[in-house]
CSV table of C-alpha atoms and ligand atoms in Angstrom, one decimal:
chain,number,residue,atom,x,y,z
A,1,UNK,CA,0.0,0.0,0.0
A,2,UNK,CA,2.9,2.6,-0.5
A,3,UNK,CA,2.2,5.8,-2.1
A,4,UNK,CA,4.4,7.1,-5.2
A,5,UNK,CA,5.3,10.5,-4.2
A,6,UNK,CA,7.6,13.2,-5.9
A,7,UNK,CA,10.8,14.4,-3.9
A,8,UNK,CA,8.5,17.0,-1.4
A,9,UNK,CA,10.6,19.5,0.9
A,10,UNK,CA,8.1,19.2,3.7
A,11,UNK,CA,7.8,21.0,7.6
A,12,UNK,CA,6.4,18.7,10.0
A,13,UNK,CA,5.0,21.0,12.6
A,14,UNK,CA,5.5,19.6,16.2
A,15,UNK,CA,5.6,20.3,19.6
A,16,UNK,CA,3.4,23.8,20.6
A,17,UNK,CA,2.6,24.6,24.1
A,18,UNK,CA,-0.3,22.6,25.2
A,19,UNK,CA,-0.5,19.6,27.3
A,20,UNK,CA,0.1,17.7,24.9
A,21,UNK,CA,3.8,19.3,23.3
A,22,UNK,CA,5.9,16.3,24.6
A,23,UNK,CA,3.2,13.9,22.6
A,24,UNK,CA,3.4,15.7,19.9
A,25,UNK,CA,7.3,16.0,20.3
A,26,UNK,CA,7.7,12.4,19.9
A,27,UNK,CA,4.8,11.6,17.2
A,28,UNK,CA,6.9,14.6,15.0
A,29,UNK,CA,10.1,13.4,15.3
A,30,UNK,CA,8.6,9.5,14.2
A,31,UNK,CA,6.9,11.4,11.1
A,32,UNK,CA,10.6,13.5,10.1
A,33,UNK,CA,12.1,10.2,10.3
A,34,UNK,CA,10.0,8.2,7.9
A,35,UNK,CA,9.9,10.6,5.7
A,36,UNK,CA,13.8,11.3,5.4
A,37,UNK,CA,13.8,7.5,5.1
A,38,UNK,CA,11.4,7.8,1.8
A,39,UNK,CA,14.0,10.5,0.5
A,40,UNK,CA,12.0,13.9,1.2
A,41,UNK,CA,13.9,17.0,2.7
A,42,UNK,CA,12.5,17.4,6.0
A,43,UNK,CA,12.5,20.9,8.1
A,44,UNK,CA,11.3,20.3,11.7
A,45,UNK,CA,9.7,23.1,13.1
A,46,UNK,CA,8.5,23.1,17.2
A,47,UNK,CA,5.9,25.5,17.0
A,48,UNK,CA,6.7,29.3,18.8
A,49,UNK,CA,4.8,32.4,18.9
A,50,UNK,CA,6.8,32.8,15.8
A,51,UNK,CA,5.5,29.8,13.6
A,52,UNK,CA,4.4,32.1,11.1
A,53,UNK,CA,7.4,33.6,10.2
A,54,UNK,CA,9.3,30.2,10.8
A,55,UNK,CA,6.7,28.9,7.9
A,56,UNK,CA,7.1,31.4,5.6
A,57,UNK,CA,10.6,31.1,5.5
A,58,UNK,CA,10.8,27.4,5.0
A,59,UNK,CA,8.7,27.6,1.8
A,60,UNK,CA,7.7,24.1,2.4
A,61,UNK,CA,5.2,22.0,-0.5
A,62,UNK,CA,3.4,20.9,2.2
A,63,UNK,CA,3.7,21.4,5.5
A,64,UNK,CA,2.9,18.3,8.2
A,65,UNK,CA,0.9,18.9,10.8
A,66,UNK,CA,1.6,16.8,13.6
A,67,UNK,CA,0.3,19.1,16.7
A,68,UNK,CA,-2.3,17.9,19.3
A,69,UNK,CA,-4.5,20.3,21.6
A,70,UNK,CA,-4.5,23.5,21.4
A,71,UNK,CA,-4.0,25.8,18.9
A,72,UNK,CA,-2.9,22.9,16.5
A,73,UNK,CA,-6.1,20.5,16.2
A,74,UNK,CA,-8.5,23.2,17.5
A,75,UNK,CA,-8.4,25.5,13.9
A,76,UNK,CA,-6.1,28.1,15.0
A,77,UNK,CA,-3.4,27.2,13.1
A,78,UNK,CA,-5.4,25.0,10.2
A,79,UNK,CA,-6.9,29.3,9.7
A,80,UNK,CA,-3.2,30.7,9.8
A,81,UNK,CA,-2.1,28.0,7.4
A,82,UNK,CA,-5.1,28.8,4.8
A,83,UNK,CA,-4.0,32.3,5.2
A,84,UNK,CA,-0.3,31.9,4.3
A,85,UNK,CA,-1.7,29.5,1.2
A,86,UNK,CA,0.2,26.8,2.6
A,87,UNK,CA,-0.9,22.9,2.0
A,88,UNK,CA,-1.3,21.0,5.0
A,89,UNK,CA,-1.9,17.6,6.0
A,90,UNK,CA,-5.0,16.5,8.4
A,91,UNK,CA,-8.1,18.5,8.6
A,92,UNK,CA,-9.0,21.7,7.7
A,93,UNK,CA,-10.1,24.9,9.8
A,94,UNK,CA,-13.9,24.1,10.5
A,95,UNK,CA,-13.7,20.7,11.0
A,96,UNK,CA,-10.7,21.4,13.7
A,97,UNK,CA,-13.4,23.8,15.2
A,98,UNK,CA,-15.6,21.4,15.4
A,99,UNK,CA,-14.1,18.1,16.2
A,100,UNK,CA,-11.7,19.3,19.5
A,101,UNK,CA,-14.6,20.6,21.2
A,102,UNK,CA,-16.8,17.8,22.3
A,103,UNK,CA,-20.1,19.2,22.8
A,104,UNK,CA,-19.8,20.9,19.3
A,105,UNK,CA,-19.0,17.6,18.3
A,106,UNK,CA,-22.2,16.0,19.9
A,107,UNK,CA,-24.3,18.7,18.2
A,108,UNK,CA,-23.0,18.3,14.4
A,109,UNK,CA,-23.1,14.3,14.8
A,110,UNK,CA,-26.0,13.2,17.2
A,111,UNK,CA,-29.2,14.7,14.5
A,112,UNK,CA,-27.4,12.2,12.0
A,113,UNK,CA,-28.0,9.2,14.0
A,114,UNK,CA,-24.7,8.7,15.7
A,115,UNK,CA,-24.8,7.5,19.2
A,116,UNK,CA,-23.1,9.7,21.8
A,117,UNK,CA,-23.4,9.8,25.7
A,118,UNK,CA,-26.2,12.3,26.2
A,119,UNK,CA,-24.8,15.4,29.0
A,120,UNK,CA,-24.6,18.4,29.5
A,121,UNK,CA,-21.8,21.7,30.0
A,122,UNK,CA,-21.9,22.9,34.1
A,123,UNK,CA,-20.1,25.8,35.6
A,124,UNK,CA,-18.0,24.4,38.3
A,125,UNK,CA,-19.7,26.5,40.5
A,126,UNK,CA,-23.0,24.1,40.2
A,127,UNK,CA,-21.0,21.2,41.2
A,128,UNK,CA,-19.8,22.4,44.6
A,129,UNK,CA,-23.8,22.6,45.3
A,130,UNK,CA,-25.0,19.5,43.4
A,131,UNK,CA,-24.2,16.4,41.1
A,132,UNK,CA,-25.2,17.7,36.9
A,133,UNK,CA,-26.2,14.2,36.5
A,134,UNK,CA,-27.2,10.9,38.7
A,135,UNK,CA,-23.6,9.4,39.7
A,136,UNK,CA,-21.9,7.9,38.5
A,137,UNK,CA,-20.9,10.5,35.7
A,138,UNK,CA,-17.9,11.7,34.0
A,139,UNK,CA,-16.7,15.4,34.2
A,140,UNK,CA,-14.2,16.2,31.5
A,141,UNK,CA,-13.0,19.8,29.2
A,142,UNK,CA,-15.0,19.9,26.4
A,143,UNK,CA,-11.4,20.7,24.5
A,144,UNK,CA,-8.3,18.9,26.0
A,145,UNK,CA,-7.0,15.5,25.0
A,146,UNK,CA,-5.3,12.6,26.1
A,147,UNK,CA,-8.0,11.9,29.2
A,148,UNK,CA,-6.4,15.7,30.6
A,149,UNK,CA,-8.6,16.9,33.3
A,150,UNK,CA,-11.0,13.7,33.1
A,151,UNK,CA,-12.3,12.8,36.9
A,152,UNK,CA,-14.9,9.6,36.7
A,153,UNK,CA,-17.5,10.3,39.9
A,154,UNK,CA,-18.6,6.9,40.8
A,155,UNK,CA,-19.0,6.8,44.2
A,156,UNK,CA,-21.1,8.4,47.0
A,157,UNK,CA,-18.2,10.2,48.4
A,158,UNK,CA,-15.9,10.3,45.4
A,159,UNK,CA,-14.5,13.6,45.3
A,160,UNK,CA,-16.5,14.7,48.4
A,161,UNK,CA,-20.6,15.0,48.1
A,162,UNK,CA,-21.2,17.6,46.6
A,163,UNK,CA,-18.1,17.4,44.9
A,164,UNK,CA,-15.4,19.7,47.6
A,165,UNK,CA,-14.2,23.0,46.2
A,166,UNK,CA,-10.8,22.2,47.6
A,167,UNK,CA,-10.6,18.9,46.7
A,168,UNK,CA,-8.5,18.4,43.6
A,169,UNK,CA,-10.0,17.9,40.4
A,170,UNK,CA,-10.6,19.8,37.0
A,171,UNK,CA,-12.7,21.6,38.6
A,172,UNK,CA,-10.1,23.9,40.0
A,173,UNK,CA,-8.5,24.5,36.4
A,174,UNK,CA,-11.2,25.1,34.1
A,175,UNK,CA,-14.7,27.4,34.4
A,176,UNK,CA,-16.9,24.8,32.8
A,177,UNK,CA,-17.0,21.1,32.0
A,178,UNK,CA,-18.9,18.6,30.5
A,179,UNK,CA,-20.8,15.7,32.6
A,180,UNK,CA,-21.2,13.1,30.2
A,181,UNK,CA,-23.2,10.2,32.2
A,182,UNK,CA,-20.4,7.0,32.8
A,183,UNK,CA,-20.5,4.7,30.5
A,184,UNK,CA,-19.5,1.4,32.2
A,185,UNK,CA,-17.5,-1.6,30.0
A,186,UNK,CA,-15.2,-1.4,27.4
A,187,UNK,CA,-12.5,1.3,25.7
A,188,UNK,CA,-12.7,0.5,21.7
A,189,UNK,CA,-11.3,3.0,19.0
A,190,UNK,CA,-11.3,2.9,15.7
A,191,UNK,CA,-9.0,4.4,13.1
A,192,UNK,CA,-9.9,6.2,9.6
A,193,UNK,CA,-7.0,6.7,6.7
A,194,UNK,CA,-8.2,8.1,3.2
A,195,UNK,CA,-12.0,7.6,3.6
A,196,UNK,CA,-11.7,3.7,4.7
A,197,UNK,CA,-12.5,2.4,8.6
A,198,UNK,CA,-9.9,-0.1,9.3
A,199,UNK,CA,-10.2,-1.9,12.6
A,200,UNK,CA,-10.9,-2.0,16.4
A,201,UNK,CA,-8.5,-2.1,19.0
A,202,UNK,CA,-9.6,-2.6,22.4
A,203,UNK,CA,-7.8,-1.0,25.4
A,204,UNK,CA,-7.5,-2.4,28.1
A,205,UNK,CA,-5.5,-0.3,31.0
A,206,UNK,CA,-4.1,-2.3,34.2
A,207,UNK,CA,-5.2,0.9,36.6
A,208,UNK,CA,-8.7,0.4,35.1
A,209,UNK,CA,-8.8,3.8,34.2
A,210,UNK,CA,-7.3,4.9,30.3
A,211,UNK,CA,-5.7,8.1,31.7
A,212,UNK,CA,-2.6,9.8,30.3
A,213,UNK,CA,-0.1,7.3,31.8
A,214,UNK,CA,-1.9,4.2,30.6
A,215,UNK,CA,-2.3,6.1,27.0
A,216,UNK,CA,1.7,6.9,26.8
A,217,UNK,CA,3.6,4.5,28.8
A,218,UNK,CA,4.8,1.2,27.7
A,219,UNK,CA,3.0,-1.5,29.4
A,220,UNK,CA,0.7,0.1,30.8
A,221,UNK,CA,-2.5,-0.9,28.6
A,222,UNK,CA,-3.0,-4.2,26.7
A,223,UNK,CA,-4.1,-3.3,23.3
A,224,UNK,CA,-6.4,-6.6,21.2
A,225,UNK,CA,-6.2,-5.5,17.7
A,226,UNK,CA,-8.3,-6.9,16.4
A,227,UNK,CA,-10.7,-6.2,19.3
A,228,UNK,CA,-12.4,-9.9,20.4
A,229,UNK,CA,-15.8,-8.9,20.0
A,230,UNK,CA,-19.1,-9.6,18.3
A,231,UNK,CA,-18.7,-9.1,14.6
A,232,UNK,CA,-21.8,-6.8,14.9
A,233,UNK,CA,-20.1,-4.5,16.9
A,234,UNK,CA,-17.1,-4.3,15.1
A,235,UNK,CA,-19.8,-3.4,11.7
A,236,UNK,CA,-21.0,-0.9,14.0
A,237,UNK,CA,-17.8,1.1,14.9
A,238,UNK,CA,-16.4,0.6,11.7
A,239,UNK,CA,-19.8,2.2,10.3
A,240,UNK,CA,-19.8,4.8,13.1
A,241,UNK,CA,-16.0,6.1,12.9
A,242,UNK,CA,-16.1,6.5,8.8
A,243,UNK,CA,-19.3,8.7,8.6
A,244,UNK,CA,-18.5,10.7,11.7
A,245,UNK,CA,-15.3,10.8,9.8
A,246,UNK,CA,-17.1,12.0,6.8
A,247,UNK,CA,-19.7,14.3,8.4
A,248,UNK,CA,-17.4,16.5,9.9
A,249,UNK,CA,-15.6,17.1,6.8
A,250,UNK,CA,-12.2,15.0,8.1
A,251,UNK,CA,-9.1,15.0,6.1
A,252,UNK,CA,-6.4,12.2,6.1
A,253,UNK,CA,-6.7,10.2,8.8
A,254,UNK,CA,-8.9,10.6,12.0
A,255,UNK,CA,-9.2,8.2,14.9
A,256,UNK,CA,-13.1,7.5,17.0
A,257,UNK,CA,-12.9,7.0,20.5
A,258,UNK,CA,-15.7,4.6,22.3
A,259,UNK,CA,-17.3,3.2,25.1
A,260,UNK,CA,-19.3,0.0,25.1
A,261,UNK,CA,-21.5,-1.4,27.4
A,262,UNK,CA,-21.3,-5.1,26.8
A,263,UNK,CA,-24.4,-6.2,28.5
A,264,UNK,CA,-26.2,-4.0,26.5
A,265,UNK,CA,-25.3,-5.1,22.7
A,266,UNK,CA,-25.4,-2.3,19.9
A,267,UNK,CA,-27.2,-0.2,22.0
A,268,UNK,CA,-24.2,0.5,24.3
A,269,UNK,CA,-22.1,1.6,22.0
A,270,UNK,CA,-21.1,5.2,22.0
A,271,UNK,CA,-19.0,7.5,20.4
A,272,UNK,CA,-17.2,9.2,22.7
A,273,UNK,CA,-15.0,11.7,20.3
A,274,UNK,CA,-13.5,12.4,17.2
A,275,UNK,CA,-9.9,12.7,17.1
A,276,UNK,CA,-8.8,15.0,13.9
A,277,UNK,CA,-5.1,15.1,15.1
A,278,UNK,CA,-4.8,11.3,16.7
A,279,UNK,CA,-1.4,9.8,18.0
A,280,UNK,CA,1.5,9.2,16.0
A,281,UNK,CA,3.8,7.9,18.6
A,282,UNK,CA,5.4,4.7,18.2
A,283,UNK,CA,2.8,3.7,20.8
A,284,UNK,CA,-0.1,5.1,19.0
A,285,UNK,CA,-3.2,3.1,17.6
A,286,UNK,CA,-3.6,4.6,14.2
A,287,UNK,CA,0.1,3.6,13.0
A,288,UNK,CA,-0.6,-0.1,15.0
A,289,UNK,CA,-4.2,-0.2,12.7
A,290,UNK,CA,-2.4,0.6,9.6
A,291,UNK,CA,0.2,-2.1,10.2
A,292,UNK,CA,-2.5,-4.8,11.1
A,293,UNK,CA,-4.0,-4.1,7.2
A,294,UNK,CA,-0.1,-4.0,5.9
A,295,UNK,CA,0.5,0.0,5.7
A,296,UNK,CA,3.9,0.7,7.4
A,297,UNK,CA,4.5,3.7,9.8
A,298,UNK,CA,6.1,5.3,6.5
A,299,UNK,CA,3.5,4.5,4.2
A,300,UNK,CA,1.0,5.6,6.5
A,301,UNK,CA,3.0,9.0,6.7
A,302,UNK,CA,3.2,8.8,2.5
A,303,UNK,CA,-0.6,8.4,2.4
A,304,UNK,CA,-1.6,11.2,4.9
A,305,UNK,CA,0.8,13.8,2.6
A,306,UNK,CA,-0.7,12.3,-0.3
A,307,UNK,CA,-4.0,13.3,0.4
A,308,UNK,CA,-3.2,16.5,1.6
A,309,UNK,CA,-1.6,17.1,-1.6
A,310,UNK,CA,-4.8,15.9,-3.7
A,311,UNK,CA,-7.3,18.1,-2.2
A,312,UNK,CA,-5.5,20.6,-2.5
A,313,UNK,CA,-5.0,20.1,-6.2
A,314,UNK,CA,-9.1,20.1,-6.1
A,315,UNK,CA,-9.0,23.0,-4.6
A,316,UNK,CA,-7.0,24.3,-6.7
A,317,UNK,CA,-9.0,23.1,-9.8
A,318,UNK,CA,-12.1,24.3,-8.2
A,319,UNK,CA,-10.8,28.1,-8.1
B,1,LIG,N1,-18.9,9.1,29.3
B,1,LIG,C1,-17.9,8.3,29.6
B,1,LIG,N2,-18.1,7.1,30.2
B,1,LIG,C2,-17.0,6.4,30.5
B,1,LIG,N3,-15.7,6.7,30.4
B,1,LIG,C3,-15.5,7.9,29.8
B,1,LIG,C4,-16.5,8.8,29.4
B,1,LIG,N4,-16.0,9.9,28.8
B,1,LIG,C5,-14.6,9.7,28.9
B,1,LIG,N5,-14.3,8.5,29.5
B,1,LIG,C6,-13.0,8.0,29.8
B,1,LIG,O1,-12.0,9.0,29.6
B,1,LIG,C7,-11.2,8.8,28.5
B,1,LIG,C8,-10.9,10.1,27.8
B,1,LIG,O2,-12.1,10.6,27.3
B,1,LIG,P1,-12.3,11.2,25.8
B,1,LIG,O3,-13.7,11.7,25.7
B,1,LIG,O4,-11.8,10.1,24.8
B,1,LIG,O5,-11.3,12.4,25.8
B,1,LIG,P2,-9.7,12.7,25.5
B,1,LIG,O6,-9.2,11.4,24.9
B,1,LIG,O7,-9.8,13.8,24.4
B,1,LIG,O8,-9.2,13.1,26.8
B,1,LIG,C9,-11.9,7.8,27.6
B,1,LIG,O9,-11.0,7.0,26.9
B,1,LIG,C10,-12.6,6.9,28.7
B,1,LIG,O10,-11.7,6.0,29.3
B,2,LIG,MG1,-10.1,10.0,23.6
């Protein structure tokens, strides 16, 4: 499955400042590899106040976007970069928008039939006087990643009850969260390259919890690709994670988070999130999907800068 591509010169965009710069440190410096090691000329940028200017001066064909959080997968730069005319891989400005911010996400995707954990946004305020939702209920940002700021409230007294203003939690970092009701069972996600769903992986994390250690550190979670469950499920994410992918307007590759309630069949699947900037660690799922169906890490690189150079030749056409 390896994509012919011309000698490029190409920027891969890493690092940033959110909380997830060292992710995205180490999912950059995978993607400059592979492509030296397919003959392109590779400028590594680690994104500054001054990324414009760094951008401009590079001149790249196309630059690679390989940020996560904020302002990298959340439009900010996707805007700059339509701006400066530059081609860039992933997706564009709107569907960033749209995809890093959960409850947008639930609002674009739900009306089309695609099962999400109902919930609600709360001022943090409410919850020192009561629970948003019956526990046991999930609080998370409506725009970090990598489980940031996540607290599960299953218990009576879990986090105090009401939930303690001193007590620490996400609650002391952010104005607002979303309570998303807890969805017990299992941690499926499913990857999306050029327009085709290719498997599910199930995660399954030792502390019980798929927090930012379990999701980075070797070890830490068991991944079963391909996920050992029923075939209809499998149809059903698959099904799920390419027309969210395609009703938000996703570019290159995107990766669909889940929860599934196993006692409940079909109907307790939900889509949790769709990720427009996912993983590209050695560690990450996408790259371990892509070599389950016989794509490499490289060719998997090739194929995301191939389609960012396609539409943009649409594009292009279309003007
Ligand atoms: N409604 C929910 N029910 C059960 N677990 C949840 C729920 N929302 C989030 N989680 C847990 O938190 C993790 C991170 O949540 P997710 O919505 O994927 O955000 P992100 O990965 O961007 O931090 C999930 O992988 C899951 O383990
Ligand atoms: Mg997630």
């Amino acid at each position: 499955m390896s994509t012919v591509l011309p000698t490029l010169h190409i920027v891969v965009l890493m690092g940033g400042w959110s909380s997830e710069r060292e992710v995205s440190l180490t999912s950059g410096d995978g993607i400059a590899k592979a492509l030296e090691s397919r003959g392109h000329r590779v400028t590594r940028i680690d994104m500054g106040r001054d990324v414009a200017l760094k951008l401009a001066e590079a001149e790249p064909d196309v630059v690679f976007n390989a940020l996560h959080g904020t302002p990298g997968e959340d439009g900010t730069v996707q805007g700059m970069m339509d701006l400066m005319g530059l081609t860039y891989t992933h997706s564009g400005l709107a569907t960033s928008v749209i995809a890093i911010d959960k409850e947008l996400t639930k609002l674009a995707l739900v009306p089309h039939g695609i099962p999400m954990p109902g919930g609600r946004i709360v001022r943090c305020e409410e919850l020192y006087e009561r629970d948003p939702l019956p526990r046991p209920y999930v609080l998370k940002p409506v725009n970090e990643g990598s489980s940031v700021g996540v607290a599960i409230v299953t218990r009576e007294g879990n986090f105090g009850n009401p939930i303690g203003r001193g007590v620490p939690g996400p609650w002391q970092e952010f104005d607002q969260l979303l309570a998303e009701p807890y969805i017990r069972g299992r941690e499926l996600t499913t990857a999306v390259i050029g327009n085709r769903a290719l498997l599910v992986t199930e995660l399954k994390p030792k502390s019980g919890f798929y927090d930012f250690a379990s999701k980075y550190t070797e070890g830490l979670t068991e991944h079963i690709c391909p996920a050992e469950i029923p075939d209809a499920i499998t149809a059903a994410c698959l099904d799920i994670a390419l027309r969210s992918h395609r009703l938000l307007g996703c570019r290159g590759t995107s990766r669909s988070d889940f929860r599934w309630d196993d006692t409940q069949g079909v109907e307790g699947l939900f889509l949790l999130e769709v990720n427009t900037q996912p993983g590209m660690t050695p560690l990450s799922l996408v790259p371990e999907q892509a070599r389950h169906i016989g794509m490499s890490y490289a060719d998997l690189v090739e194929a995301i800068v191939a389609e960012a150079l396609a539409d943009a030749k649409l594009k292009e056409g279309a003007s």
